[in-house]
Amino acid sequence: MIDPNVGIDGFTVGTPLATLEGLDGVEITPYGPERGISTMCYGEYRTENVYGTISVRGSWGDPPDDPTPYYEVATMRSDQPIATPEGITVGASEADVLAAYPGATRYGNGDLGVDLGDETIRSWVFTIGDTGLVTEVMLDGVDRCSDPADAPNEPDGPTYTGGPEDFEPGGWRVSGDEAFGPVWLGMTVGELSQLEGVQITPAADAVYCYGTFQYQHLSGLISVRRDLRTDSGPTPAESEDDYRVTFVSSSVDASTTPLGLGRGSTLEQVRQAYPGLIEGETFDPFVPDAYNPAVNWVFHTNDGETVSGIALDAGQNCAG
């Protein structure tokens, strides 16, 4: 049996790499650049009883120059059947899992997940086989080992910086918006047009909405801005400079919120991380940024249970 707070062999999900390196019987294998994955993933570990990944766990939006202090045990698995404190192990049925964990969430691949609801951001993941029985139990801590290799710097692309006021409540910027770079909320049409390969499609009625854009895995809206804090009506555009990027969306794994939520996260995990989440039948769940409520974090979902992508909305006026 594994207690998530205790783990096994002297560590658990969330244990820093520096601590892991000091434990006897732990074999650590760093990953090299040939794997083509992000430097946010350090590598893997193995002991006599368990194995898993070592990674930055998506808990920050602006990666530091040196991620080493942020590497932690991110997943814990075993070659042998392990049991949760509630008695769920390999061979248990779906009914057993749901009885032990009434709040379990079914993932898109059919597995069941149970958010532990702690600050460490951990969950039990139960792999369900074709027979409807549990074939593996894993303690998951949201690793970043499926993220692609870090993109090289692109000095020729436009960089929207704005002024200091853009980082204040009511401005354009929020912590974590680097996940959508090189597109930034508040970009003018001219700045956006500097991105090589960007496709901008004008709208039929350009009083409030200029149009849509597509750039690589990013898409969004260009419009005049309304104040989401008061939901007051926008002022019609008088010139092209009045139109800004007011909505940007991404559906790749590498784009996450500062708390590590993104594609593949469950809505239950989002609710736990953001208690102020607003949900409804006619719109995607969203939550105002904690520091700048003039910008919303939006969580796209196709099945009502799993996040398919995230977005930032600064008061767009093109849809809904």
PDB file of C-alpha atoms in Angstrom:
ATOM      1  CA  MET A   1       0.000   0.000   0.000  1.00  0.00           C
ATOM      2  CA  ILE A   2       1.246   3.490  -0.847  1.00  0.00           C
ATOM      3  CA  ASP A   3       0.239   6.502   1.220  1.00  0.00           C
ATOM      4  CA  PRO A   4       0.620   9.523  -1.122  1.00  0.00           C
ATOM      5  CA  ASN A   5       1.963  11.638   1.744  1.00  0.00           C
ATOM      6  CA  VAL A   6       4.597   9.046   2.668  1.00  0.00           C
ATOM      7  CA  GLY A   7       5.329   7.251  -0.593  1.00  0.00           C
ATOM      8  CA  ILE A   8       7.747   4.350  -0.644  1.00  0.00           C
ATOM      9  CA  ASP A   9      11.526   3.941  -0.360  1.00  0.00           C
ATOM     10  CA  GLY A  10      11.725   7.305   1.415  1.00  0.00           C
ATOM     11  CA  PHE A  11      10.084   9.583  -1.151  1.00  0.00           C
ATOM     12  CA  THR A  12       6.824  10.380  -2.937  1.00  0.00           C
ATOM     13  CA  VAL A  13       5.472  12.501  -5.783  1.00  0.00           C
ATOM     14  CA  GLY A  14       6.635  16.043  -5.082  1.00  0.00           C
ATOM     15  CA  THR A  15       9.983  15.044  -3.543  1.00  0.00           C
ATOM     16  CA  PRO A  16      12.713  17.356  -4.940  1.00  0.00           C
ATOM     17  CA  LEU A  17      15.418  15.884  -7.150  1.00  0.00           C
ATOM     18  CA  ALA A  18      18.072  17.081  -4.691  1.00  0.00           C
ATOM     19  CA  THR A  19      16.482  14.941  -1.965  1.00  0.00           C
ATOM     20  CA  LEU A  20      16.059  11.968  -4.286  1.00  0.00           C
ATOM     21  CA  GLU A  21      19.761  12.071  -5.192  1.00  0.00           C
ATOM     22  CA  GLY A  22      20.668  11.598  -1.537  1.00  0.00           C
ATOM     23  CA  LEU A  23      18.642   8.395  -1.052  1.00  0.00           C
ATOM     24  CA  ASP A  24      20.193   4.938  -1.205  1.00  0.00           C
ATOM     25  CA  GLY A  25      18.939   2.500  -3.806  1.00  0.00           C
ATOM     26  CA  VAL A  26      17.644   5.091  -6.268  1.00  0.00           C
ATOM     27  CA  GLU A  27      18.922   4.873  -9.851  1.00  0.00           C
ATOM     28  CA  ILE A  28      18.476   8.179 -11.704  1.00  0.00           C
ATOM     29  CA  THR A  29      18.763   8.453 -15.494  1.00  0.00           C
ATOM     30  CA  PRO A  30      18.822  11.971 -17.002  1.00  0.00           C
ATOM     31  CA  TYR A  31      17.300  12.385 -20.463  1.00  0.00           C
ATOM     32  CA  GLY A  32      19.425  13.772 -23.279  1.00  0.00           C
ATOM     33  CA  PRO A  33      18.506  16.173 -26.099  1.00  0.00           C
ATOM     34  CA  GLU A  34      18.143  13.255 -28.520  1.00  0.00           C
ATOM     35  CA  ARG A  35      14.713  12.546 -27.011  1.00  0.00           C
ATOM     36  CA  GLY A  36      13.406  15.823 -28.402  1.00  0.00           C
ATOM     37  CA  ILE A  37      11.502  16.782 -25.254  1.00  0.00           C
ATOM     38  CA  SER A  38      11.429  19.894 -23.105  1.00  0.00           C
ATOM     39  CA  THR A  39      14.159  20.661 -20.581  1.00  0.00           C
ATOM     40  CA  MET A  40      11.343  20.881 -18.042  1.00  0.00           C
ATOM     41  CA  CYS A  41      11.630  17.076 -17.934  1.00  0.00           C
ATOM     42  CA  TYR A  42      14.830  15.909 -16.201  1.00  0.00           C
ATOM     43  CA  GLY A  43      14.627  12.155 -16.667  1.00  0.00           C
ATOM     44  CA  GLU A  44      13.524   9.027 -14.835  1.00  0.00           C
ATOM     45  CA  TYR A  45      14.230   7.110 -11.643  1.00  0.00           C
ATOM     46  CA  ARG A  46      13.933   3.512 -10.521  1.00  0.00           C
ATOM     47  CA  THR A  47      14.202   1.681  -7.196  1.00  0.00           C
ATOM     48  CA  GLU A  48      13.591  -1.929  -6.277  1.00  0.00           C
ATOM     49  CA  ASN A  49       9.903  -1.138  -5.786  1.00  0.00           C
ATOM     50  CA  VAL A  50       8.874   1.841  -7.931  1.00  0.00           C
ATOM     51  CA  TYR A  51       9.838   3.910 -10.969  1.00  0.00           C
ATOM     52  CA  GLY A  52       8.710   7.081 -12.689  1.00  0.00           C
ATOM     53  CA  THR A  53       9.641  10.483 -14.096  1.00  0.00           C
ATOM     54  CA  ILE A  54      11.436  13.515 -12.680  1.00  0.00           C
ATOM     55  CA  SER A  55      10.177  16.818 -13.989  1.00  0.00           C
ATOM     56  CA  VAL A  56       9.173  20.383 -13.378  1.00  0.00           C
ATOM     57  CA  ARG A  57       5.484  19.871 -12.718  1.00  0.00           C
ATOM     58  CA  GLY A  58       4.008  22.852 -14.553  1.00  0.00           C
ATOM     59  CA  SER A  59       3.673  24.995 -11.445  1.00  0.00           C
ATOM     60  CA  TRP A  60       5.043  28.191 -12.996  1.00  0.00           C
ATOM     61  CA  GLY A  61       4.277  30.155 -16.118  1.00  0.00           C
ATOM     62  CA  ASP A  62       7.671  31.730 -16.901  1.00  0.00           C
ATOM     63  CA  PRO A  63      10.372  29.026 -16.823  1.00  0.00           C
ATOM     64  CA  PRO A  64      13.563  30.096 -15.006  1.00  0.00           C
ATOM     65  CA  ASP A  65      16.915  30.042 -16.743  1.00  0.00           C
ATOM     66  CA  ASP A  66      17.887  27.119 -14.511  1.00  0.00           C
ATOM     67  CA  PRO A  67      14.979  24.701 -13.880  1.00  0.00           C
ATOM     68  CA  THR A  68      17.127  22.429 -11.672  1.00  0.00           C
ATOM     69  CA  PRO A  69      15.698  23.632  -8.313  1.00  0.00           C
ATOM     70  CA  TYR A  70      12.196  22.856  -9.605  1.00  0.00           C
ATOM     71  CA  TYR A  71      12.768  19.236 -10.639  1.00  0.00           C
ATOM     72  CA  GLU A  72      10.629  16.867  -8.547  1.00  0.00           C
ATOM     73  CA  VAL A  73       9.393  13.301  -8.585  1.00  0.00           C
ATOM     74  CA  ALA A  74       6.446  13.657 -10.963  1.00  0.00           C
ATOM     75  CA  THR A  75       5.033  10.135 -11.332  1.00  0.00           C
ATOM     76  CA  MET A  76       5.228   6.921  -9.301  1.00  0.00           C
ATOM     77  CA  ARG A  77       4.501   3.490 -10.790  1.00  0.00           C
ATOM     78  CA  SER A  78       5.451  -0.083  -9.960  1.00  0.00           C
ATOM     79  CA  ASP A  79       6.146  -3.332 -11.787  1.00  0.00           C
ATOM     80  CA  GLN A  80       4.261  -5.034  -8.960  1.00  0.00           C
ATOM     81  CA  PRO A  81       0.618  -4.350  -8.038  1.00  0.00           C
ATOM     82  CA  ILE A  82       0.319  -1.516  -5.536  1.00  0.00           C
ATOM     83  CA  ALA A  83      -2.719  -0.534  -3.514  1.00  0.00           C
ATOM     84  CA  THR A  84      -4.121   2.829  -2.498  1.00  0.00           C
ATOM     85  CA  PRO A  85      -5.047   3.505   1.151  1.00  0.00           C
ATOM     86  CA  GLU A  86      -8.668   2.809   0.145  1.00  0.00           C
ATOM     87  CA  GLY A  87      -7.709  -0.683  -1.027  1.00  0.00           C
ATOM     88  CA  ILE A  88      -7.869  -0.239  -4.812  1.00  0.00           C
ATOM     89  CA  THR A  89      -5.257  -2.301  -6.649  1.00  0.00           C
ATOM     90  CA  VAL A  90      -4.760  -4.221  -9.886  1.00  0.00           C
ATOM     91  CA  GLY A  91      -7.772  -6.442 -10.535  1.00  0.00           C
ATOM     92  CA  ALA A  92     -10.306  -4.103  -8.946  1.00  0.00           C
ATOM     93  CA  SER A  93     -13.392  -3.326 -11.010  1.00  0.00           C
ATOM     94  CA  GLU A  94     -14.601   0.079 -12.144  1.00  0.00           C
ATOM     95  CA  ALA A  95     -17.400  -0.281  -9.614  1.00  0.00           C
ATOM     96  CA  ASP A  96     -14.809  -0.806  -6.875  1.00  0.00           C
ATOM     97  CA  VAL A  97     -12.989   2.369  -7.899  1.00  0.00           C
ATOM     98  CA  LEU A  98     -16.176   4.435  -8.024  1.00  0.00           C
ATOM     99  CA  ALA A  99     -17.317   3.077  -4.670  1.00  0.00           C
ATOM    100  CA  ALA A 100     -13.998   3.985  -3.056  1.00  0.00           C
ATOM    101  CA  TYR A 101     -13.778   7.339  -4.862  1.00  0.00           C
ATOM    102  CA  PRO A 102     -17.256   8.730  -5.700  1.00  0.00           C
ATOM    103  CA  GLY A 103     -15.630  11.823  -7.209  1.00  0.00           C
ATOM    104  CA  ALA A 104     -13.524   9.879  -9.719  1.00  0.00           C
ATOM    105  CA  THR A 105     -13.327  11.362 -13.219  1.00  0.00           C
ATOM    106  CA  ARG A 106     -13.184   9.373 -16.441  1.00  0.00           C
ATOM    107  CA  TYR A 107     -10.454  10.549 -18.796  1.00  0.00           C
ATOM    108  CA  GLY A 108     -10.776  10.632 -22.556  1.00  0.00           C
ATOM    109  CA  ASN A 109      -8.813   7.368 -22.877  1.00  0.00           C
ATOM    110  CA  GLY A 110     -11.204   5.555 -20.526  1.00  0.00           C
ATOM    111  CA  ASP A 111      -8.981   5.589 -17.439  1.00  0.00           C
ATOM    112  CA  LEU A 112     -10.256   6.837 -14.096  1.00  0.00           C
ATOM    113  CA  GLY A 113      -8.567   9.619 -12.142  1.00  0.00           C
ATOM    114  CA  VAL A 114      -8.964  10.837  -8.581  1.00  0.00           C
ATOM    115  CA  ASP A 115      -7.621  14.269  -7.641  1.00  0.00           C
ATOM    116  CA  LEU A 116      -6.246  14.139  -4.094  1.00  0.00           C
ATOM    117  CA  GLY A 117      -7.111  17.804  -3.596  1.00  0.00           C
ATOM    118  CA  ASP A 118      -3.829  18.758  -1.932  1.00  0.00           C
ATOM    119  CA  GLU A 119      -1.458  21.638  -2.622  1.00  0.00           C
ATOM    120  CA  THR A 120       1.085  19.244  -4.120  1.00  0.00           C
ATOM    121  CA  ILE A 121      -1.261  18.616  -7.104  1.00  0.00           C
ATOM    122  CA  ARG A 122      -1.409  14.815  -7.145  1.00  0.00           C
ATOM    123  CA  SER A 123      -3.939  12.258  -8.292  1.00  0.00           C
ATOM    124  CA  TRP A 124      -4.447   8.526  -8.510  1.00  0.00           C
ATOM    125  CA  VAL A 125      -4.764   7.263 -12.079  1.00  0.00           C
ATOM    126  CA  PHE A 126      -6.344   3.846 -12.631  1.00  0.00           C
ATOM    127  CA  THR A 127      -5.733   2.273 -16.039  1.00  0.00           C
ATOM    128  CA  ILE A 128      -8.857   0.354 -17.083  1.00  0.00           C
ATOM    129  CA  GLY A 129      -8.341  -2.656 -19.344  1.00  0.00           C
ATOM    130  CA  ASP A 130     -10.662  -4.147 -21.956  1.00  0.00           C
ATOM    131  CA  THR A 131     -12.268  -6.348 -19.306  1.00  0.00           C
ATOM    132  CA  GLY A 132     -13.238  -3.353 -17.184  1.00  0.00           C
ATOM    133  CA  LEU A 133     -10.674  -4.169 -14.502  1.00  0.00           C
ATOM    134  CA  VAL A 134      -7.813  -2.032 -13.203  1.00  0.00           C
ATOM    135  CA  THR A 135      -4.531  -3.033 -14.879  1.00  0.00           C
ATOM    136  CA  GLU A 136      -2.279  -0.371 -13.312  1.00  0.00           C
ATOM    137  CA  VAL A 137      -2.344   2.095 -10.420  1.00  0.00           C
ATOM    138  CA  MET A 138      -0.193   5.225 -10.744  1.00  0.00           C
ATOM    139  CA  LEU A 139       0.385   8.233  -8.499  1.00  0.00           C
ATOM    140  CA  ASP A 140       0.451  11.156 -10.919  1.00  0.00           C
ATOM    141  CA  GLY A 141       1.889  14.613 -10.332  1.00  0.00           C
ATOM    142  CA  VAL A 142       1.525  16.223 -13.787  1.00  0.00           C
ATOM    143  CA  ASP A 143       4.924  15.691 -15.381  1.00  0.00           C
ATOM    144  CA  ARG A 144       6.124  17.632 -18.414  1.00  0.00           C
ATOM    145  CA  CYS A 145       7.892  14.755 -20.133  1.00  0.00           C
ATOM    146  CA  SER A 146       5.556  14.738 -23.136  1.00  0.00           C
ATOM    147  CA  ASP A 147       6.263  18.403 -23.913  1.00  0.00           C
ATOM    148  CA  PRO A 148       8.209  19.029 -27.133  1.00  0.00           C
ATOM    149  CA  ALA A 149      11.750  20.360 -27.079  1.00  0.00           C
ATOM    150  CA  ASP A 150      12.039  24.016 -26.206  1.00  0.00           C
ATOM    151  CA  ALA A 151      11.705  26.191 -29.279  1.00  0.00           C
ATOM    152  CA  PRO A 152      14.787  28.189 -30.254  1.00  0.00           C
ATOM    153  CA  ASN A 153      14.747  31.929 -29.835  1.00  0.00           C
ATOM    154  CA  GLU A 154      13.232  33.782 -32.773  1.00  0.00           C
ATOM    155  CA  PRO A 155      14.798  37.252 -32.633  1.00  0.00           C
ATOM    156  CA  ASP A 156      13.200  38.354 -35.908  1.00  0.00           C
ATOM    157  CA  GLY A 157       9.634  37.978 -34.610  1.00  0.00           C
ATOM    158  CA  PRO A 158       7.679  40.868 -33.075  1.00  0.00           C
ATOM    159  CA  THR A 159       7.746  41.286 -29.320  1.00  0.00           C
ATOM    160  CA  TYR A 160       4.800  43.042 -27.737  1.00  0.00           C
ATOM    161  CA  THR A 161       5.856  44.620 -24.435  1.00  0.00           C
ATOM    162  CA  GLY A 162       3.538  47.581 -23.930  1.00  0.00           C
ATOM    163  CA  GLY A 163       4.035  49.837 -20.927  1.00  0.00           C
ATOM    164  CA  PRO A 164       4.241  49.187 -17.173  1.00  0.00           C
ATOM    165  CA  GLU A 165       0.495  49.739 -16.897  1.00  0.00           C
ATOM    166  CA  ASP A 166      -0.120  46.601 -18.971  1.00  0.00           C
ATOM    167  CA  PHE A 167       1.046  44.524 -16.021  1.00  0.00           C
ATOM    168  CA  GLU A 168      -1.396  46.199 -13.624  1.00  0.00           C
ATOM    169  CA  PRO A 169      -5.043  45.197 -12.969  1.00  0.00           C
ATOM    170  CA  GLY A 170      -6.997  46.336 -16.006  1.00  0.00           C
ATOM    171  CA  GLY A 171      -4.008  45.923 -18.310  1.00  0.00           C
ATOM    172  CA  TRP A 172      -3.335  43.317 -20.980  1.00  0.00           C
ATOM    173  CA  ARG A 173      -0.710  41.100 -19.367  1.00  0.00           C
ATOM    174  CA  VAL A 174      -1.093  38.263 -16.840  1.00  0.00           C
ATOM    175  CA  SER A 175       1.385  35.884 -15.259  1.00  0.00           C
ATOM    176  CA  GLY A 176       1.720  32.835 -17.486  1.00  0.00           C
ATOM    177  CA  ASP A 177       0.751  34.493 -20.769  1.00  0.00           C
ATOM    178  CA  GLU A 178       4.132  33.402 -22.144  1.00  0.00           C
ATOM    179  CA  ALA A 179       2.361  30.094 -22.855  1.00  0.00           C
ATOM    180  CA  PHE A 180       0.866  31.808 -25.923  1.00  0.00           C
ATOM    181  CA  GLY A 181       4.028  33.498 -27.196  1.00  0.00           C
ATOM    182  CA  PRO A 182       4.883  34.992 -29.589  1.00  0.00           C
ATOM    183  CA  VAL A 183       1.274  36.226 -29.660  1.00  0.00           C
ATOM    184  CA  TRP A 184       0.305  38.587 -26.843  1.00  0.00           C
ATOM    185  CA  LEU A 185      -2.963  40.108 -25.741  1.00  0.00           C
ATOM    186  CA  GLY A 186      -3.005  43.753 -26.749  1.00  0.00           C
ATOM    187  CA  MET A 187      -1.034  43.301 -29.972  1.00  0.00           C
ATOM    188  CA  THR A 188      -2.125  45.654 -32.749  1.00  0.00           C
ATOM    189  CA  VAL A 189      -2.987  44.355 -36.200  1.00  0.00           C
ATOM    190  CA  GLY A 190       0.334  45.724 -37.418  1.00  0.00           C
ATOM    191  CA  GLU A 191       2.322  43.916 -34.731  1.00  0.00           C
ATOM    192  CA  LEU A 192       0.479  40.655 -35.327  1.00  0.00           C
ATOM    193  CA  SER A 193       1.047  40.938 -39.082  1.00  0.00           C
ATOM    194  CA  GLN A 194       4.816  40.841 -38.529  1.00  0.00           C
ATOM    195  CA  LEU A 195       4.633  37.142 -37.626  1.00  0.00           C
ATOM    196  CA  GLU A 196       5.741  35.190 -40.676  1.00  0.00           C
ATOM    197  CA  GLY A 197       2.978  32.834 -41.765  1.00  0.00           C
ATOM    198  CA  VAL A 198       0.174  34.369 -39.691  1.00  0.00           C
ATOM    199  CA  GLN A 199      -3.233  34.233 -41.394  1.00  0.00           C
ATOM    200  CA  ILE A 200      -5.653  37.067 -40.619  1.00  0.00           C
ATOM    201  CA  THR A 201      -9.249  36.768 -41.829  1.00  0.00           C
ATOM    202  CA  PRO A 202     -11.247  40.036 -41.737  1.00  0.00           C
ATOM    203  CA  ALA A 203     -14.776  39.996 -40.335  1.00  0.00           C
ATOM    204  CA  ALA A 204     -17.798  41.075 -42.368  1.00  0.00           C
ATOM    205  CA  ASP A 205     -18.783  43.729 -39.810  1.00  0.00           C
ATOM    206  CA  ALA A 206     -15.687  45.536 -38.590  1.00  0.00           C
ATOM    207  CA  VAL A 207     -17.328  47.986 -36.186  1.00  0.00           C
ATOM    208  CA  TYR A 208     -16.279  46.036 -33.112  1.00  0.00           C
ATOM    209  CA  CYS A 209     -14.618  42.909 -34.542  1.00  0.00           C
ATOM    210  CA  TYR A 210     -11.699  43.140 -36.969  1.00  0.00           C
ATOM    211  CA  GLY A 211     -11.484  39.389 -37.583  1.00  0.00           C
ATOM    212  CA  THR A 212      -9.754  36.151 -36.656  1.00  0.00           C
ATOM    213  CA  PHE A 213      -6.161  34.951 -36.871  1.00  0.00           C
ATOM    214  CA  GLN A 214      -4.296  31.647 -37.059  1.00  0.00           C
ATOM    215  CA  TYR A 215      -0.594  31.236 -36.318  1.00  0.00           C
ATOM    216  CA  GLN A 216       0.887  27.744 -36.008  1.00  0.00           C
ATOM    217  CA  HIS A 217      -0.999  26.152 -33.059  1.00  0.00           C
ATOM    218  CA  LEU A 218      -2.421  29.496 -31.913  1.00  0.00           C
ATOM    219  CA  SER A 219      -5.711  31.053 -32.968  1.00  0.00           C
ATOM    220  CA  GLY A 220      -7.698  33.991 -31.753  1.00  0.00           C
ATOM    221  CA  LEU A 221      -9.723  37.136 -32.259  1.00  0.00           C
ATOM    222  CA  ILE A 222      -8.927  40.758 -33.055  1.00  0.00           C
ATOM    223  CA  SER A 223     -11.426  43.356 -31.847  1.00  0.00           C
ATOM    224  CA  VAL A 224     -12.024  46.420 -29.752  1.00  0.00           C
ATOM    225  CA  ARG A 225     -11.981  45.631 -26.052  1.00  0.00           C
ATOM    226  CA  ARG A 226     -14.749  45.613 -23.489  1.00  0.00           C
ATOM    227  CA  ASP A 227     -14.056  45.726 -19.756  1.00  0.00           C
ATOM    228  CA  LEU A 228     -14.737  42.259 -18.336  1.00  0.00           C
ATOM    229  CA  ARG A 229     -14.780  43.672 -14.808  1.00  0.00           C
ATOM    230  CA  THR A 230     -17.875  45.780 -15.497  1.00  0.00           C
ATOM    231  CA  ASP A 231     -19.034  44.199 -18.796  1.00  0.00           C
ATOM    232  CA  SER A 232     -19.577  47.738 -20.065  1.00  0.00           C
ATOM    233  CA  GLY A 233     -20.169  48.142 -23.795  1.00  0.00           C
ATOM    234  CA  PRO A 234     -17.148  48.763 -26.031  1.00  0.00           C
ATOM    235  CA  THR A 235     -16.463  51.891 -28.049  1.00  0.00           C
ATOM    236  CA  PRO A 236     -16.568  51.416 -31.850  1.00  0.00           C
ATOM    237  CA  ALA A 237     -13.195  51.492 -33.567  1.00  0.00           C
ATOM    238  CA  GLU A 238     -12.163  54.748 -35.211  1.00  0.00           C
ATOM    239  CA  SER A 239      -8.978  53.422 -36.795  1.00  0.00           C
ATOM    240  CA  GLU A 240      -7.121  50.145 -37.281  1.00  0.00           C
ATOM    241  CA  ASP A 241      -4.990  50.942 -34.216  1.00  0.00           C
ATOM    242  CA  ASP A 242      -8.093  50.544 -32.031  1.00  0.00           C
ATOM    243  CA  TYR A 243      -8.218  46.839 -32.854  1.00  0.00           C
ATOM    244  CA  ARG A 244      -6.151  44.549 -30.636  1.00  0.00           C
ATOM    245  CA  VAL A 245      -5.646  40.847 -30.044  1.00  0.00           C
ATOM    246  CA  THR A 246      -8.311  40.292 -27.386  1.00  0.00           C
ATOM    247  CA  PHE A 247      -8.475  36.485 -27.427  1.00  0.00           C
ATOM    248  CA  VAL A 248      -5.777  33.851 -27.972  1.00  0.00           C
ATOM    249  CA  SER A 249      -6.186  30.075 -27.739  1.00  0.00           C
ATOM    250  CA  SER A 250      -3.852  27.072 -27.803  1.00  0.00           C
ATOM    251  CA  SER A 251      -4.487  23.316 -27.848  1.00  0.00           C
ATOM    252  CA  VAL A 252      -0.956  21.954 -27.371  1.00  0.00           C
ATOM    253  CA  ASP A 253       0.259  20.236 -24.207  1.00  0.00           C
ATOM    254  CA  ALA A 254       3.005  22.806 -23.662  1.00  0.00           C
ATOM    255  CA  SER A 255       0.468  25.622 -23.095  1.00  0.00           C
ATOM    256  CA  THR A 256      -0.668  25.585 -19.471  1.00  0.00           C
ATOM    257  CA  THR A 257      -1.821  27.989 -16.792  1.00  0.00           C
ATOM    258  CA  PRO A 258       0.666  28.985 -14.063  1.00  0.00           C
ATOM    259  CA  LEU A 259      -0.740  26.099 -11.981  1.00  0.00           C
ATOM    260  CA  GLY A 260       0.014  23.579 -14.707  1.00  0.00           C
ATOM    261  CA  LEU A 261      -3.536  23.063 -16.016  1.00  0.00           C
ATOM    262  CA  GLY A 262      -3.961  22.522 -19.751  1.00  0.00           C
ATOM    263  CA  ARG A 263      -4.913  19.984 -22.381  1.00  0.00           C
ATOM    264  CA  GLY A 264      -5.604  16.634 -20.760  1.00  0.00           C
ATOM    265  CA  SER A 265      -6.410  18.083 -17.337  1.00  0.00           C
ATOM    266  CA  THR A 266      -9.800  17.176 -15.947  1.00  0.00           C
ATOM    267  CA  LEU A 267     -12.363  19.827 -15.101  1.00  0.00           C
ATOM    268  CA  GLU A 268     -12.308  18.492 -11.558  1.00  0.00           C
ATOM    269  CA  GLN A 269      -8.604  19.333 -11.382  1.00  0.00           C
ATOM    270  CA  VAL A 270      -9.411  22.796 -12.736  1.00  0.00           C
ATOM    271  CA  ARG A 271     -12.125  23.279 -10.101  1.00  0.00           C
ATOM    272  CA  GLN A 272      -9.716  22.253  -7.354  1.00  0.00           C
ATOM    273  CA  ALA A 273      -7.031  24.638  -8.600  1.00  0.00           C
ATOM    274  CA  TYR A 274      -9.443  27.516  -9.322  1.00  0.00           C
ATOM    275  CA  PRO A 275     -12.347  27.547  -6.814  1.00  0.00           C
ATOM    276  CA  GLY A 276     -13.796  30.622  -8.548  1.00  0.00           C
ATOM    277  CA  LEU A 277     -14.306  28.766 -11.852  1.00  0.00           C
ATOM    278  CA  ILE A 278     -17.479  29.909 -13.644  1.00  0.00           C
ATOM    279  CA  GLU A 279     -19.375  27.231 -15.573  1.00  0.00           C
ATOM    280  CA  GLY A 280     -22.489  27.180 -17.744  1.00  0.00           C
ATOM    281  CA  GLU A 281     -24.204  25.244 -20.504  1.00  0.00           C
ATOM    282  CA  THR A 282     -23.602  27.808 -23.258  1.00  0.00           C
ATOM    283  CA  PHE A 283     -19.935  28.712 -22.717  1.00  0.00           C
ATOM    284  CA  ASP A 284     -16.614  27.163 -21.813  1.00  0.00           C
ATOM    285  CA  PRO A 285     -15.595  27.312 -18.139  1.00  0.00           C
ATOM    286  CA  PHE A 286     -13.524  30.374 -17.252  1.00  0.00           C
ATOM    287  CA  VAL A 287     -12.011  32.140 -14.277  1.00  0.00           C
ATOM    288  CA  PRO A 288     -10.792  35.751 -13.972  1.00  0.00           C
ATOM    289  CA  ASP A 289      -7.059  36.063 -13.450  1.00  0.00           C
ATOM    290  CA  ALA A 290      -6.364  36.423  -9.732  1.00  0.00           C
ATOM    291  CA  TYR A 291      -4.286  39.590 -10.150  1.00  0.00           C
ATOM    292  CA  ASN A 292      -5.793  41.075 -13.313  1.00  0.00           C
ATOM    293  CA  PRO A 293      -9.554  40.330 -13.445  1.00  0.00           C
ATOM    294  CA  ALA A 294      -9.773  42.178 -16.775  1.00  0.00           C
ATOM    295  CA  VAL A 295      -8.440  38.952 -18.339  1.00  0.00           C
ATOM    296  CA  ASN A 296     -10.098  35.526 -18.090  1.00  0.00           C
ATOM    297  CA  TRP A 297      -8.478  32.099 -18.306  1.00  0.00           C
ATOM    298  CA  VAL A 298     -10.768  29.946 -20.486  1.00  0.00           C
ATOM    299  CA  PHE A 299     -10.787  26.138 -20.487  1.00  0.00           C
ATOM    300  CA  HIS A 300     -12.053  24.582 -23.726  1.00  0.00           C
ATOM    301  CA  THR A 301     -13.669  21.162 -23.375  1.00  0.00           C
ATOM    302  CA  ASN A 302     -15.173  18.816 -25.948  1.00  0.00           C
ATOM    303  CA  ASP A 303     -16.746  16.299 -23.584  1.00  0.00           C
ATOM    304  CA  GLY A 304     -17.517  18.413 -20.536  1.00  0.00           C
ATOM    305  CA  GLU A 305     -14.960  16.520 -18.465  1.00  0.00           C
ATOM    306  CA  THR A 306     -11.510  16.979 -19.999  1.00  0.00           C
ATOM    307  CA  VAL A 307      -9.715  20.168 -21.063  1.00  0.00           C
ATOM    308  CA  SER A 308      -8.919  20.193 -24.793  1.00  0.00           C
ATOM    309  CA  GLY A 309      -7.158  23.566 -24.791  1.00  0.00           C
ATOM    310  CA  ILE A 310      -6.838  26.851 -22.923  1.00  0.00           C
ATOM    311  CA  ALA A 311      -7.273  30.487 -23.881  1.00  0.00           C
ATOM    312  CA  LEU A 312      -6.953  34.036 -22.599  1.00  0.00           C
ATOM    313  CA  ASP A 313      -9.867  36.432 -23.082  1.00  0.00           C
ATOM    314  CA  ALA A 314      -9.267  40.144 -22.526  1.00  0.00           C
ATOM    315  CA  GLY A 315     -12.770  41.223 -23.537  1.00  0.00           C
ATOM    316  CA  GLN A 316     -13.175  40.127 -27.156  1.00  0.00           C
ATOM    317  CA  ASN A 317     -16.101  41.399 -29.225  1.00  0.00           C
ATOM    318  CA  CYS A 318     -16.308  38.896 -32.057  1.00  0.00           C
ATOM    319  CA  ALA A 319     -18.237  35.949 -30.607  1.00  0.00           C
ATOM    320  CA  GLY A 320     -20.745  35.376 -27.883  1.00  0.00           C
TER     321      GLY A 320
END
